[in-house]
mmCIF file of C-alpha atoms and ligand atoms in Angstrom:
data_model
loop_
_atom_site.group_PDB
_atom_site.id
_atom_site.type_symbol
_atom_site.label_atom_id
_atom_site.label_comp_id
_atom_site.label_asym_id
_atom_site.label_seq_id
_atom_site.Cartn_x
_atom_site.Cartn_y
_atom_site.Cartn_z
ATOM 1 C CA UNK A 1 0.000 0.000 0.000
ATOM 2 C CA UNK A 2 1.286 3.361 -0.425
ATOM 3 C CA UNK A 3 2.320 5.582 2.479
ATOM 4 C CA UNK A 4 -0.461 8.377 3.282
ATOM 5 C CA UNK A 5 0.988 11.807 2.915
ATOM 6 C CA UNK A 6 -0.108 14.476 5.256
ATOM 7 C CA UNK A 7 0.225 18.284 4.825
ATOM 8 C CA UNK A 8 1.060 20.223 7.867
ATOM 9 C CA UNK A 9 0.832 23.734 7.506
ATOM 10 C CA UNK A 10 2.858 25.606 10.706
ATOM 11 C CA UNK A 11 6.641 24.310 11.391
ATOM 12 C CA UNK A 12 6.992 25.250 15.004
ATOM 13 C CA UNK A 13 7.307 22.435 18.487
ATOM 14 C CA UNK A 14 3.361 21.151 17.456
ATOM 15 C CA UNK A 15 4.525 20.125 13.952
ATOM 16 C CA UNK A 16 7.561 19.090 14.547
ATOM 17 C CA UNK A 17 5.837 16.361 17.337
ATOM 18 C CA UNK A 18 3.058 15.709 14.556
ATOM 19 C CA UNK A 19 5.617 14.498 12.066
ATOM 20 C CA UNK A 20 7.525 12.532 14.843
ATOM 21 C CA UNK A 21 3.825 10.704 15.534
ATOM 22 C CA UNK A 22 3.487 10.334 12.032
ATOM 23 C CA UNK A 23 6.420 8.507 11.243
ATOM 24 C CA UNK A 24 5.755 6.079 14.192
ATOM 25 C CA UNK A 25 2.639 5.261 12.015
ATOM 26 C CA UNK A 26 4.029 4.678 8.825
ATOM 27 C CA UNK A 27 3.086 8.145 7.400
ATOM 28 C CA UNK A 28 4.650 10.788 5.404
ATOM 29 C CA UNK A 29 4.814 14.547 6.463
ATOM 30 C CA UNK A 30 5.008 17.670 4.451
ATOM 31 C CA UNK A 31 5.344 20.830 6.239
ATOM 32 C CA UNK A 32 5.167 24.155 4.604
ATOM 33 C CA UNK A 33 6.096 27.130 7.016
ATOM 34 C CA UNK A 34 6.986 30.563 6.398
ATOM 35 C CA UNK A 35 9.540 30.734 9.137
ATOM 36 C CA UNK A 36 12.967 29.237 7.034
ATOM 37 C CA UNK A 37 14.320 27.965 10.467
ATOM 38 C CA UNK A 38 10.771 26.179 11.453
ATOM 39 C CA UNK A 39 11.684 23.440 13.934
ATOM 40 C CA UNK A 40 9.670 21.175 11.892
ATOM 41 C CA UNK A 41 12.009 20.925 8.993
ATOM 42 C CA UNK A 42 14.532 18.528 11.220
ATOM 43 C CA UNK A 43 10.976 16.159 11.533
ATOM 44 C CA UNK A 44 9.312 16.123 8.369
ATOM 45 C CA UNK A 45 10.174 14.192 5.014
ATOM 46 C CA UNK A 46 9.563 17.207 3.008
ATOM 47 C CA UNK A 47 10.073 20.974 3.814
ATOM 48 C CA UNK A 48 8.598 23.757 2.145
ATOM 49 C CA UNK A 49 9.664 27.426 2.835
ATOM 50 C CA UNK A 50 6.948 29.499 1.753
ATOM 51 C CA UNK A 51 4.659 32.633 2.673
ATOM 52 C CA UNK A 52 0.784 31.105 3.386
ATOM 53 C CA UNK A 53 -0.151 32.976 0.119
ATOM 54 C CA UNK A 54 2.522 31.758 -2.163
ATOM 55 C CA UNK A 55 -0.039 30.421 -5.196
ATOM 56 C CA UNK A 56 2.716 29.074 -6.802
ATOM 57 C CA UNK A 57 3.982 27.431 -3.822
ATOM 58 C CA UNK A 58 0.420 26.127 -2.431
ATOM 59 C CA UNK A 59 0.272 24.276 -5.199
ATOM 60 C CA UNK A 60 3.440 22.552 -5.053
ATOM 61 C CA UNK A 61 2.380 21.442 -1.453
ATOM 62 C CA UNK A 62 -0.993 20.421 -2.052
ATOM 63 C CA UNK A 63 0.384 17.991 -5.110
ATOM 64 C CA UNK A 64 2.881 16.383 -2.926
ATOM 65 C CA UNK A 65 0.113 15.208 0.062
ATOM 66 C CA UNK A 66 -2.983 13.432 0.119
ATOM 67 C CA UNK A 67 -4.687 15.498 3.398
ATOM 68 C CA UNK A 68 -4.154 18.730 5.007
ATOM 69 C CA UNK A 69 -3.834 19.918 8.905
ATOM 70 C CA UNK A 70 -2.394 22.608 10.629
ATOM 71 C CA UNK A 71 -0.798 23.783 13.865
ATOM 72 C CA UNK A 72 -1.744 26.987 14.305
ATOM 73 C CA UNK A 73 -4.923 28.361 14.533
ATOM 74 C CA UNK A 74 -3.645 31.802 12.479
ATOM 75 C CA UNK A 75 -3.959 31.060 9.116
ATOM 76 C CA UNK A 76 -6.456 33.135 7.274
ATOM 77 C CA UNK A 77 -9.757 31.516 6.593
ATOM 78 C CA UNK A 78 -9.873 32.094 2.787
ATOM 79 C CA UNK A 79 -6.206 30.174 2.582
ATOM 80 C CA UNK A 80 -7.587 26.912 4.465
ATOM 81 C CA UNK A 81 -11.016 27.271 2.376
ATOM 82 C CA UNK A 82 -9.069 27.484 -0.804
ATOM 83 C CA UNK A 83 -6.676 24.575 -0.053
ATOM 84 C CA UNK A 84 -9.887 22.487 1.021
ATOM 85 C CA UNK A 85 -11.247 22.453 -2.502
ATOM 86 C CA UNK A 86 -7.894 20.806 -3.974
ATOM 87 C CA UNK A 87 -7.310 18.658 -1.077
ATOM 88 C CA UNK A 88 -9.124 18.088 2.211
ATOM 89 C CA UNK A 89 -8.305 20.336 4.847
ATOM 90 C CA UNK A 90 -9.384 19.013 8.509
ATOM 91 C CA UNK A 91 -10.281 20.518 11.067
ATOM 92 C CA UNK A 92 -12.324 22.060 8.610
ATOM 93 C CA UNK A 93 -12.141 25.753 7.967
ATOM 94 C CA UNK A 94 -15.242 27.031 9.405
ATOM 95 C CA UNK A 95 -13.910 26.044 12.837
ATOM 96 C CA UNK A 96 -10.980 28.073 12.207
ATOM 97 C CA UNK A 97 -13.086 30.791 11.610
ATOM 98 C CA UNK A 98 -14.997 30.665 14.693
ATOM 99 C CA UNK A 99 -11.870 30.050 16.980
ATOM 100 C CA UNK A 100 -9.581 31.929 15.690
ATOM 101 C CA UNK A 101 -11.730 35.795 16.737
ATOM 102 C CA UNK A 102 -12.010 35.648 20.782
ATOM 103 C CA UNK A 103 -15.768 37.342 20.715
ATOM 104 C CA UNK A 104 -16.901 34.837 18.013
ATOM 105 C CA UNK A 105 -15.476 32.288 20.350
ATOM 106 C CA UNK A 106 -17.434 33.231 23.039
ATOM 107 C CA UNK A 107 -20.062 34.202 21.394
ATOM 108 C CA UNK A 108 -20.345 30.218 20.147
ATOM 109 C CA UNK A 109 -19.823 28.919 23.613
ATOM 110 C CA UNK A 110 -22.923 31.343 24.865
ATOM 111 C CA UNK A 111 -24.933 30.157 22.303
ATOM 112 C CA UNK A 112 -23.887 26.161 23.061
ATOM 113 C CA UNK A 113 -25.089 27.002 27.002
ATOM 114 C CA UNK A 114 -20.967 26.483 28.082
ATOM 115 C CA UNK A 115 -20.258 28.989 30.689
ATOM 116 C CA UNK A 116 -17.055 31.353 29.847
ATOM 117 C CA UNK A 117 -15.812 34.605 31.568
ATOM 118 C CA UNK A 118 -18.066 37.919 31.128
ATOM 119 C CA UNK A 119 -16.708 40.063 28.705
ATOM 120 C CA UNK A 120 -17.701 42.625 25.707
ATOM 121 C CA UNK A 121 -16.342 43.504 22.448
ATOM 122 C CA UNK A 122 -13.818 46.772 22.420
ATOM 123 C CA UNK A 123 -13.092 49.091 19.363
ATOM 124 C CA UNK A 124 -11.670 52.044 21.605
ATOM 125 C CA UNK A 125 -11.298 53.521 24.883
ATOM 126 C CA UNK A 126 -14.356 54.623 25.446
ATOM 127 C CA UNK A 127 -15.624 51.174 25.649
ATOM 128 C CA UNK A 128 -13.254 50.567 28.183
ATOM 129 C CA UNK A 129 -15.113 53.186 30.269
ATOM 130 C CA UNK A 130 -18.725 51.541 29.792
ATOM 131 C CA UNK A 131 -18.003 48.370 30.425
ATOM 132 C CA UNK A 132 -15.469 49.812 33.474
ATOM 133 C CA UNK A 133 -18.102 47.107 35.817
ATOM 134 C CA UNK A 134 -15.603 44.416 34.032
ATOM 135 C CA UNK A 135 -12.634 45.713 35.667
ATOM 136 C CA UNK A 136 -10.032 44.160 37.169
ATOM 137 C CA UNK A 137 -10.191 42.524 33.718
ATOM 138 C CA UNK A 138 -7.644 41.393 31.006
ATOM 139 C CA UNK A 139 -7.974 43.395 27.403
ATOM 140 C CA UNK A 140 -7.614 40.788 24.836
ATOM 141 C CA UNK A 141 -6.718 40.890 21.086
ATOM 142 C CA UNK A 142 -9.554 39.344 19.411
ATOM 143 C CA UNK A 143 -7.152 37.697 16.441
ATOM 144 C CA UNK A 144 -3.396 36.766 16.562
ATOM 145 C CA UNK A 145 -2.938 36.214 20.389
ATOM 146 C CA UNK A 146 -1.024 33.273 22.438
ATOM 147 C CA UNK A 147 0.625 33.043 25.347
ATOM 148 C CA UNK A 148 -0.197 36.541 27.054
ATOM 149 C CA UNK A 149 0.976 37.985 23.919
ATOM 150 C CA UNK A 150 -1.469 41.050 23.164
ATOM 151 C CA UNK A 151 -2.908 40.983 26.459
ATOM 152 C CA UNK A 152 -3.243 44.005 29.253
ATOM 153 C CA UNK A 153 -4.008 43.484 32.691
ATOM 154 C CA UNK A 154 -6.277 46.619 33.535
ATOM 155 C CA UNK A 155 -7.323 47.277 37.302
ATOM 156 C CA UNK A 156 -8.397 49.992 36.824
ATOM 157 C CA UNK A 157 -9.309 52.958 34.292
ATOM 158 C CA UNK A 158 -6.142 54.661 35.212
ATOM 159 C CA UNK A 159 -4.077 51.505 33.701
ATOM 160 C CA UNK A 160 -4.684 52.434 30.152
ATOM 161 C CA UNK A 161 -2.171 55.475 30.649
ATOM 162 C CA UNK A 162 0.253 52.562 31.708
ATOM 163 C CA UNK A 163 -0.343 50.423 29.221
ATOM 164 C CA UNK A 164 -1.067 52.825 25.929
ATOM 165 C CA UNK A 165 -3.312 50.439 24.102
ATOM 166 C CA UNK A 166 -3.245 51.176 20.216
ATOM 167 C CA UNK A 167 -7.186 50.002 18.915
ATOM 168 C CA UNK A 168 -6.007 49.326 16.105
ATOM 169 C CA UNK A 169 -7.225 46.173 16.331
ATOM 170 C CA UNK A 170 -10.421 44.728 18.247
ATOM 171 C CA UNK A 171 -10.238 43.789 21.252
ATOM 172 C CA UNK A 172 -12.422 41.787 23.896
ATOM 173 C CA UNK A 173 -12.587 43.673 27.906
ATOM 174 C CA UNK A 174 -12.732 39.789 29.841
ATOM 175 C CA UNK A 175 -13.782 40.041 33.842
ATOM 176 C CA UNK A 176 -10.598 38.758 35.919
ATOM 177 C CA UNK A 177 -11.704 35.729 36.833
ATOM 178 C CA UNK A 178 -10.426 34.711 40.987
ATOM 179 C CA UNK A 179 -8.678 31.993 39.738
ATOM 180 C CA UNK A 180 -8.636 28.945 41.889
ATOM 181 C CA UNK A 181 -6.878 26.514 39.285
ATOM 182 C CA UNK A 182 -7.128 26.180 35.178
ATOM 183 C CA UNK A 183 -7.238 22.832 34.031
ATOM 184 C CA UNK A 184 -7.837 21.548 30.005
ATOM 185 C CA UNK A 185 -9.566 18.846 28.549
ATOM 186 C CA UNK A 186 -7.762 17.048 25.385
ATOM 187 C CA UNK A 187 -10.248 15.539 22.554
ATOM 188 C CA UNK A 188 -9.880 13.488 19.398
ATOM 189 C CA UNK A 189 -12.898 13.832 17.340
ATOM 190 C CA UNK A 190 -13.265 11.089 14.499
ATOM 191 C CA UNK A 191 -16.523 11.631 13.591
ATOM 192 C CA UNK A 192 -20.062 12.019 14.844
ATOM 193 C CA UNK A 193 -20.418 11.106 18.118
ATOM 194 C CA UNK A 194 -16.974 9.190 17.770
ATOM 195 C CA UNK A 195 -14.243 10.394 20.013
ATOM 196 C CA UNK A 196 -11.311 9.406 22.217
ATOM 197 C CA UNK A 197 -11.596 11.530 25.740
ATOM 198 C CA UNK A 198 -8.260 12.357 27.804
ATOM 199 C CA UNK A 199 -8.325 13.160 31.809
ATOM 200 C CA UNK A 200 -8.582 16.447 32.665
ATOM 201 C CA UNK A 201 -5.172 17.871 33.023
ATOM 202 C CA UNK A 202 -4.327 20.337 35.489
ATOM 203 C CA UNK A 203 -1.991 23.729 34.410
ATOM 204 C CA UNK A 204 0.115 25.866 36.231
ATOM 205 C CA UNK A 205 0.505 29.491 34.365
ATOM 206 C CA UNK A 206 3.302 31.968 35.282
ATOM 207 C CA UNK A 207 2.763 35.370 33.272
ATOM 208 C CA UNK A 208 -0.240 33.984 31.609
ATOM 209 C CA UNK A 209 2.477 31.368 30.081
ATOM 210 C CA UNK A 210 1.729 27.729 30.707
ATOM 211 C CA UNK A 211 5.021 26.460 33.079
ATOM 212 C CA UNK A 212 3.733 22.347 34.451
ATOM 213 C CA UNK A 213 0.611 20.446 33.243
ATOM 214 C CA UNK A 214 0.032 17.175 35.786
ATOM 215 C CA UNK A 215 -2.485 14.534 35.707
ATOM 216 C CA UNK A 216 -4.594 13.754 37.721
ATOM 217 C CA UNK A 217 -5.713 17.016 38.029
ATOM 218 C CA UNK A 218 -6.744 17.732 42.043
ATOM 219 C CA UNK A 219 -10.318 18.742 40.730
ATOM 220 C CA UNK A 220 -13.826 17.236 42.173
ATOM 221 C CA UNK A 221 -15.775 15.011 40.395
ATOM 222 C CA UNK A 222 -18.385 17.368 39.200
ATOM 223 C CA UNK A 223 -15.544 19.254 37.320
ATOM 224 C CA UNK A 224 -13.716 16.219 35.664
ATOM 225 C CA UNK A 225 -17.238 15.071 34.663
ATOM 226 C CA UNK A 226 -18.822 18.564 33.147
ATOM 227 C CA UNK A 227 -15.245 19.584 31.419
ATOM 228 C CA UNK A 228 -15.126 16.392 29.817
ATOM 229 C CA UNK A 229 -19.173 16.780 28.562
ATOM 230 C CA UNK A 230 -18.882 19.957 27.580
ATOM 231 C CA UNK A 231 -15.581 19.645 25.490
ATOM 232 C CA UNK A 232 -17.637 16.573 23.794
ATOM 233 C CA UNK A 233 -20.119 18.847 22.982
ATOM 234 C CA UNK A 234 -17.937 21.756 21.386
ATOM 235 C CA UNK A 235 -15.805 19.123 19.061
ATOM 236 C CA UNK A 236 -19.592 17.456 18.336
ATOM 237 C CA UNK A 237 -21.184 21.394 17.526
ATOM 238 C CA UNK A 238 -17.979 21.850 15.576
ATOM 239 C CA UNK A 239 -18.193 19.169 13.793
ATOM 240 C CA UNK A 240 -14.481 18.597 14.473
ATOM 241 C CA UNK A 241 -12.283 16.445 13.220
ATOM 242 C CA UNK A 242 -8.725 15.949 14.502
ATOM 243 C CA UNK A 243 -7.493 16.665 18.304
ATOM 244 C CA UNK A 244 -8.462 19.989 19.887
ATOM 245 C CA UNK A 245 -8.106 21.230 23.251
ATOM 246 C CA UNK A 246 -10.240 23.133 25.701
ATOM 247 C CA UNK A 247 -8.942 25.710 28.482
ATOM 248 C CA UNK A 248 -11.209 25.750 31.470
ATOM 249 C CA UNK A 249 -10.972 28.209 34.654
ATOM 250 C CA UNK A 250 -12.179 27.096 38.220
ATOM 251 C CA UNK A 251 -12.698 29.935 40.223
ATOM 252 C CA UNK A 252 -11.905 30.338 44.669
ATOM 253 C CA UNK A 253 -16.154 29.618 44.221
ATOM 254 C CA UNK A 254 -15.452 26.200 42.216
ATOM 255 C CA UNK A 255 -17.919 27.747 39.216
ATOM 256 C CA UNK A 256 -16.059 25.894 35.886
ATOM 257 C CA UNK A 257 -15.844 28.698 32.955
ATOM 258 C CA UNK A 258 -14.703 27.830 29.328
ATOM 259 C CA UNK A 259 -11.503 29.958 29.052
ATOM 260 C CA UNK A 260 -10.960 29.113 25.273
ATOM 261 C CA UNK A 261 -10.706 26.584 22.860
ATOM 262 C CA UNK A 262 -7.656 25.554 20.627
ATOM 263 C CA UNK A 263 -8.321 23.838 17.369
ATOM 264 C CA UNK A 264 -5.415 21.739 17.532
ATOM 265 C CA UNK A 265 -3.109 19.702 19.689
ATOM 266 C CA UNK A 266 -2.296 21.627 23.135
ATOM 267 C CA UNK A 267 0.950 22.474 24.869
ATOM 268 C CA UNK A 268 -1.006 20.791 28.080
ATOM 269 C CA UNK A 269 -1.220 17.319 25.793
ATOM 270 C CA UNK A 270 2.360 16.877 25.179
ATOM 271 C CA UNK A 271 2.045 14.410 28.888
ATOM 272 C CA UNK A 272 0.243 12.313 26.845
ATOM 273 C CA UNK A 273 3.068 10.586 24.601
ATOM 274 C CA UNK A 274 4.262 9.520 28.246
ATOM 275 C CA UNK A 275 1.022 8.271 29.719
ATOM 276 C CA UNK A 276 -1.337 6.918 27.249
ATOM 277 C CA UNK A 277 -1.132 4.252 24.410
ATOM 278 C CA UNK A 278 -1.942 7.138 22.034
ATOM 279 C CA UNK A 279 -0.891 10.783 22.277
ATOM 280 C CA UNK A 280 -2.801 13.476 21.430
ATOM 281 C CA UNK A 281 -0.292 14.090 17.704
ATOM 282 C CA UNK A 282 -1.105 10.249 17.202
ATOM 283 C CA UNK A 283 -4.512 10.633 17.458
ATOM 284 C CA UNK A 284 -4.767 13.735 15.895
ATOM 285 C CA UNK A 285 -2.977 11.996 12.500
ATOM 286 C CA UNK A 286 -5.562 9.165 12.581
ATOM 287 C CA UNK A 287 -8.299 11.408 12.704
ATOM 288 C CA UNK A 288 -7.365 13.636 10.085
ATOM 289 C CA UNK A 289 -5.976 10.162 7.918
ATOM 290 C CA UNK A 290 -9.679 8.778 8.625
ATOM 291 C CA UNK A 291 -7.058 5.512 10.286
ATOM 292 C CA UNK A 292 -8.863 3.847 12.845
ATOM 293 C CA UNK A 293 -10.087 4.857 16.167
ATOM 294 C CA UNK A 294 -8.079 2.983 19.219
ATOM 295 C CA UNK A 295 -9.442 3.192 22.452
ATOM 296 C CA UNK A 296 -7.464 4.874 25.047
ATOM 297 C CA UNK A 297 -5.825 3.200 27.814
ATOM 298 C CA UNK A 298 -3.711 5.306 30.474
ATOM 299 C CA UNK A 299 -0.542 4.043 31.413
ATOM 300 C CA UNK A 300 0.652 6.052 34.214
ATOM 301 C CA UNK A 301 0.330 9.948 35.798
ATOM 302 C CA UNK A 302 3.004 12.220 35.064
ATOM 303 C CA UNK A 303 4.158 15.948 35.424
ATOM 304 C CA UNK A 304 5.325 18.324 32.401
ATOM 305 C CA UNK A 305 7.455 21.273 32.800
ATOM 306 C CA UNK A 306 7.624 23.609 29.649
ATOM 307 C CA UNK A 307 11.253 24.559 29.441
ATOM 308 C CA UNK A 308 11.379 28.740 28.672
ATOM 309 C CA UNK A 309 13.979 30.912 26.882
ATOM 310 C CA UNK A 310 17.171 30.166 28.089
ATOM 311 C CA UNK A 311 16.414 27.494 30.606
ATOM 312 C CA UNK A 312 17.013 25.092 28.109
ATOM 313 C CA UNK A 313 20.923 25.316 28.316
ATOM 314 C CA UNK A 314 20.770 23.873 31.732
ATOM 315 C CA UNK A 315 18.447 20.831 30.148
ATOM 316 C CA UNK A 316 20.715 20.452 27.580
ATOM 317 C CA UNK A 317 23.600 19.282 29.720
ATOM 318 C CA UNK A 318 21.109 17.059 32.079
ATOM 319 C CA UNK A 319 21.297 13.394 32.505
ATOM 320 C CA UNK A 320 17.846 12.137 33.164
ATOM 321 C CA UNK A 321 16.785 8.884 34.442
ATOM 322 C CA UNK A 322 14.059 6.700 32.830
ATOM 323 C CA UNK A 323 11.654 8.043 34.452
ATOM 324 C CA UNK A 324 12.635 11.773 32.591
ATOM 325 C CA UNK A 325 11.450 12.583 28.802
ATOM 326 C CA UNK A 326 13.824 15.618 27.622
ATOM 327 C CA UNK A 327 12.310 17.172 23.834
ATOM 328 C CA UNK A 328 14.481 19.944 22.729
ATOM 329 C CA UNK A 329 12.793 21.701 19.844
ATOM 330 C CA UNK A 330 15.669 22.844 18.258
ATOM 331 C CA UNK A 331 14.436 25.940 17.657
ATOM 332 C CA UNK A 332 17.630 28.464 16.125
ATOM 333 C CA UNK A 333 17.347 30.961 18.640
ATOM 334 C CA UNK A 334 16.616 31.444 21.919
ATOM 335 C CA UNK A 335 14.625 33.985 23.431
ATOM 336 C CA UNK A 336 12.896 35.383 26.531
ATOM 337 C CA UNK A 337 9.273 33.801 27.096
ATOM 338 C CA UNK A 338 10.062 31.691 24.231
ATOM 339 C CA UNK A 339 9.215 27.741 24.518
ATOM 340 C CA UNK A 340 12.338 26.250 23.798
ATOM 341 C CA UNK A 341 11.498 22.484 25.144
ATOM 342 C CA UNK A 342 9.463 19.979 27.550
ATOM 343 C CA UNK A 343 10.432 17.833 30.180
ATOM 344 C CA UNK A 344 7.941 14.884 31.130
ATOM 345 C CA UNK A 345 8.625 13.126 34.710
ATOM 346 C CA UNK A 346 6.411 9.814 34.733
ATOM 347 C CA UNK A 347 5.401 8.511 38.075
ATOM 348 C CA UNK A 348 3.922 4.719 38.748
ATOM 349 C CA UNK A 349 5.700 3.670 36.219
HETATM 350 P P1 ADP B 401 -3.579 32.744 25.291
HETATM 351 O O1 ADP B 401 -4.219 32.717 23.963
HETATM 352 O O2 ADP B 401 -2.394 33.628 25.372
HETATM 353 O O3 ADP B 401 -3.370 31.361 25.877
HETATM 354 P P2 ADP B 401 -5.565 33.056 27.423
HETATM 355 O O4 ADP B 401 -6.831 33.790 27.280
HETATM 356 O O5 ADP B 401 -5.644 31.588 27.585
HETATM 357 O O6 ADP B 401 -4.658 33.487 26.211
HETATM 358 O O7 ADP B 401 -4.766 33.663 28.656
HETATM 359 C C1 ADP B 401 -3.521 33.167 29.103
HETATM 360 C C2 ADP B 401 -3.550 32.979 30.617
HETATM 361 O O8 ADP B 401 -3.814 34.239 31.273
HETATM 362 C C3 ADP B 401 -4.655 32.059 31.121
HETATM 363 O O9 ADP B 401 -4.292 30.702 31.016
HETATM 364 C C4 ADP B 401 -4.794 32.545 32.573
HETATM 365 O O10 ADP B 401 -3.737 32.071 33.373
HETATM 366 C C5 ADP B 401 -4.647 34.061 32.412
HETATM 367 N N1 ADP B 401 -5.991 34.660 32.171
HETATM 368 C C6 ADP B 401 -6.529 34.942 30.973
HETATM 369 N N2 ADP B 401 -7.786 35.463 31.082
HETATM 370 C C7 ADP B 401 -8.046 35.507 32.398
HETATM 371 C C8 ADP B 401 -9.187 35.932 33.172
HETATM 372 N N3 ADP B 401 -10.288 36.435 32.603
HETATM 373 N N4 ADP B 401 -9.105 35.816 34.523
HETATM 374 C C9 ADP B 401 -8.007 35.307 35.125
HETATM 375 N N5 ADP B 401 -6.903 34.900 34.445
HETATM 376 C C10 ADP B 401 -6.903 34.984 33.100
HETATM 377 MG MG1 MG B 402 -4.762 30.023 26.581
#
């Protein structure tokens, strides 16, 4: 038979442990990323260098694979939509479209009854001062965010001297939420009403900046039960297909919000080439392959520490025991708040 060939679109640490699942399975990876020094490149069989509206270049990718997926949720909608119609693109682009704006986002989850944070949608400062009844809050970018990254903490009206906001772009006011813990739920979609569930995981942030992910996560039963049903129901209303992850809050109250939702594989996942049968890049790979569905088994809890900006020359140098998973993503450069690597530590082993 001949090898499946799977387009990746996005070169960074989630495609570069996509093509490492893929290969386990026997299937060929073509990643096309605009960034020439994309991790990826050391992981796939074929790399393309390439702006995401390259015709010329597009073309040459879709030819060479026989499905599409992607990394990052940050790709414009009418580039997925137009690569769908020469080769199928999953998760499918409407999702993207949906996820990818924070007040559409939310906007979704209030219409699928899925409690999230109060917020409102921002053009300029004046909105600020209606909706001032949000503050403490966190001003959000509604496109092109991730890890903190065009987010301001405002306490009060006064911040927005400090922080001299440009609205430029939209922007979505969210209530501070008292946070107690965040925790995510990990989900591989096949097709309707055919999933694979993960455990809730539990994440520690550090200037909004995920830093460990452990399971079990110390939650109660009520929470491990309702984040697990409602992240069902977003990948079923959806209609996903492929892994995607879901960021929950519990606030000092224990009231579970929806934070977001990421249409792909999940930093908070990466425990779960450790402690399952599948991972969540395995599983994402048979979805989008249509291979078959395996049910999940859990092999053991573990703890994962993301390794940030120049952290990782101390990892580097390490010796770790078996019980110790090191991935260095290779990545060129290093720089401040910049994920550089992972370390899993497996317990019961
Ligand atoms: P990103 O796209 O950067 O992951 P998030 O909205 O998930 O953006 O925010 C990153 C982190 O910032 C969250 O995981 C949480 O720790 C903190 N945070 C974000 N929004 C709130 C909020 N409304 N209340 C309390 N903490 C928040
Ligand atoms: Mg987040």
């Amino acid at each position: 038979m001949t090898k499946i060939s799977l387009g990746i679109i996005g070169g960074g640490q989630l495609g570069s442990l996509l093509c490492a699942a893929a290969k386990n399975i026997n299937i060929n990876t073509v990643v096309i990323s605009d960034d020439i020094d994309a991790p990826a490149k050391h992981f796939a069989n074929h790399f393309i260098y390439s702006k995401y509206d390259n015709e010329e270049n597009l073309k040459k990718f879709t030819s060479k694979v026989d499905k599409i997926t992607y990394e990052f949720e940050n790709i414009p909608y009418n580039v997925l939509s137009k690569l769908d119609k020469v080769k199928k693109v999953n998760p499918h682009p409407e999702v993207n479209k949906i996820v990818q704006h924070r007040y559409s986002e939310k906007k979704f989850l209030i219409k699928n009854n899925i409690r999230t944070t109060k917020f409102e949608k921002i053009i300029n400062e004046d909105d600020i001062r209606k909706n001032k009844d949000l503050l403490p809050g966190i001003l959000k970018t509604c496109t092109l965010g991730y890890d903190g990254k065009g987010q301001y903490k405002l306490k009060n009206l006064d911040d927005l001297d400090n922080h001299r906001v440009s609205f430029d772009r939209e922007f979505i006011l969210e209530k501070l939420v008292n946070l107690e813990k965040e925790i995510s739920v990990v989900i591989t979609r096949f097709s309707k009403d055919k999933y694979e569930i993960y455990e809730p995981i539990e994440n520690l942030h550090e200037e909004q900046i995920l830093k460990h992910s452990t399971i079990p996560a110390k939650i109660e039963l009520s929470h491990f039960k309702k984040s697990q049903e409602w992240a069902k129901l977003i990948s079923e209303k959806l209609q996903y297909v492929g892994t995607l992850c879901v960021e929950f809050f519990i606030d000092k109250e224990q009231n579970l919000y929806v934070n977001e939702i990421a249409p792909r594989v999940h930093n908070s996942g990466h425990l779960t080439i450790n402690t399952y049968n599948i991972s969540q890049f395995e599983n994402h790979i048979r979805a989008v392959c249509g291979l078959e569905k395996i049910k999940l088994e859990k092999i053991c809890n573990a703890k994962m520490i993301n390794i940030i900006g120049d952290e990782i020359n101390i990892y580097r140098n390490k010796k770790y025991s078996e019980k110790e998973f090191f991935f260095d993503y290779s990545k060129k450069q290093i720089k401040p708040k910049r994920k550089m690597g992972h370390l899993t530590v497996i317990e019961n082993k």
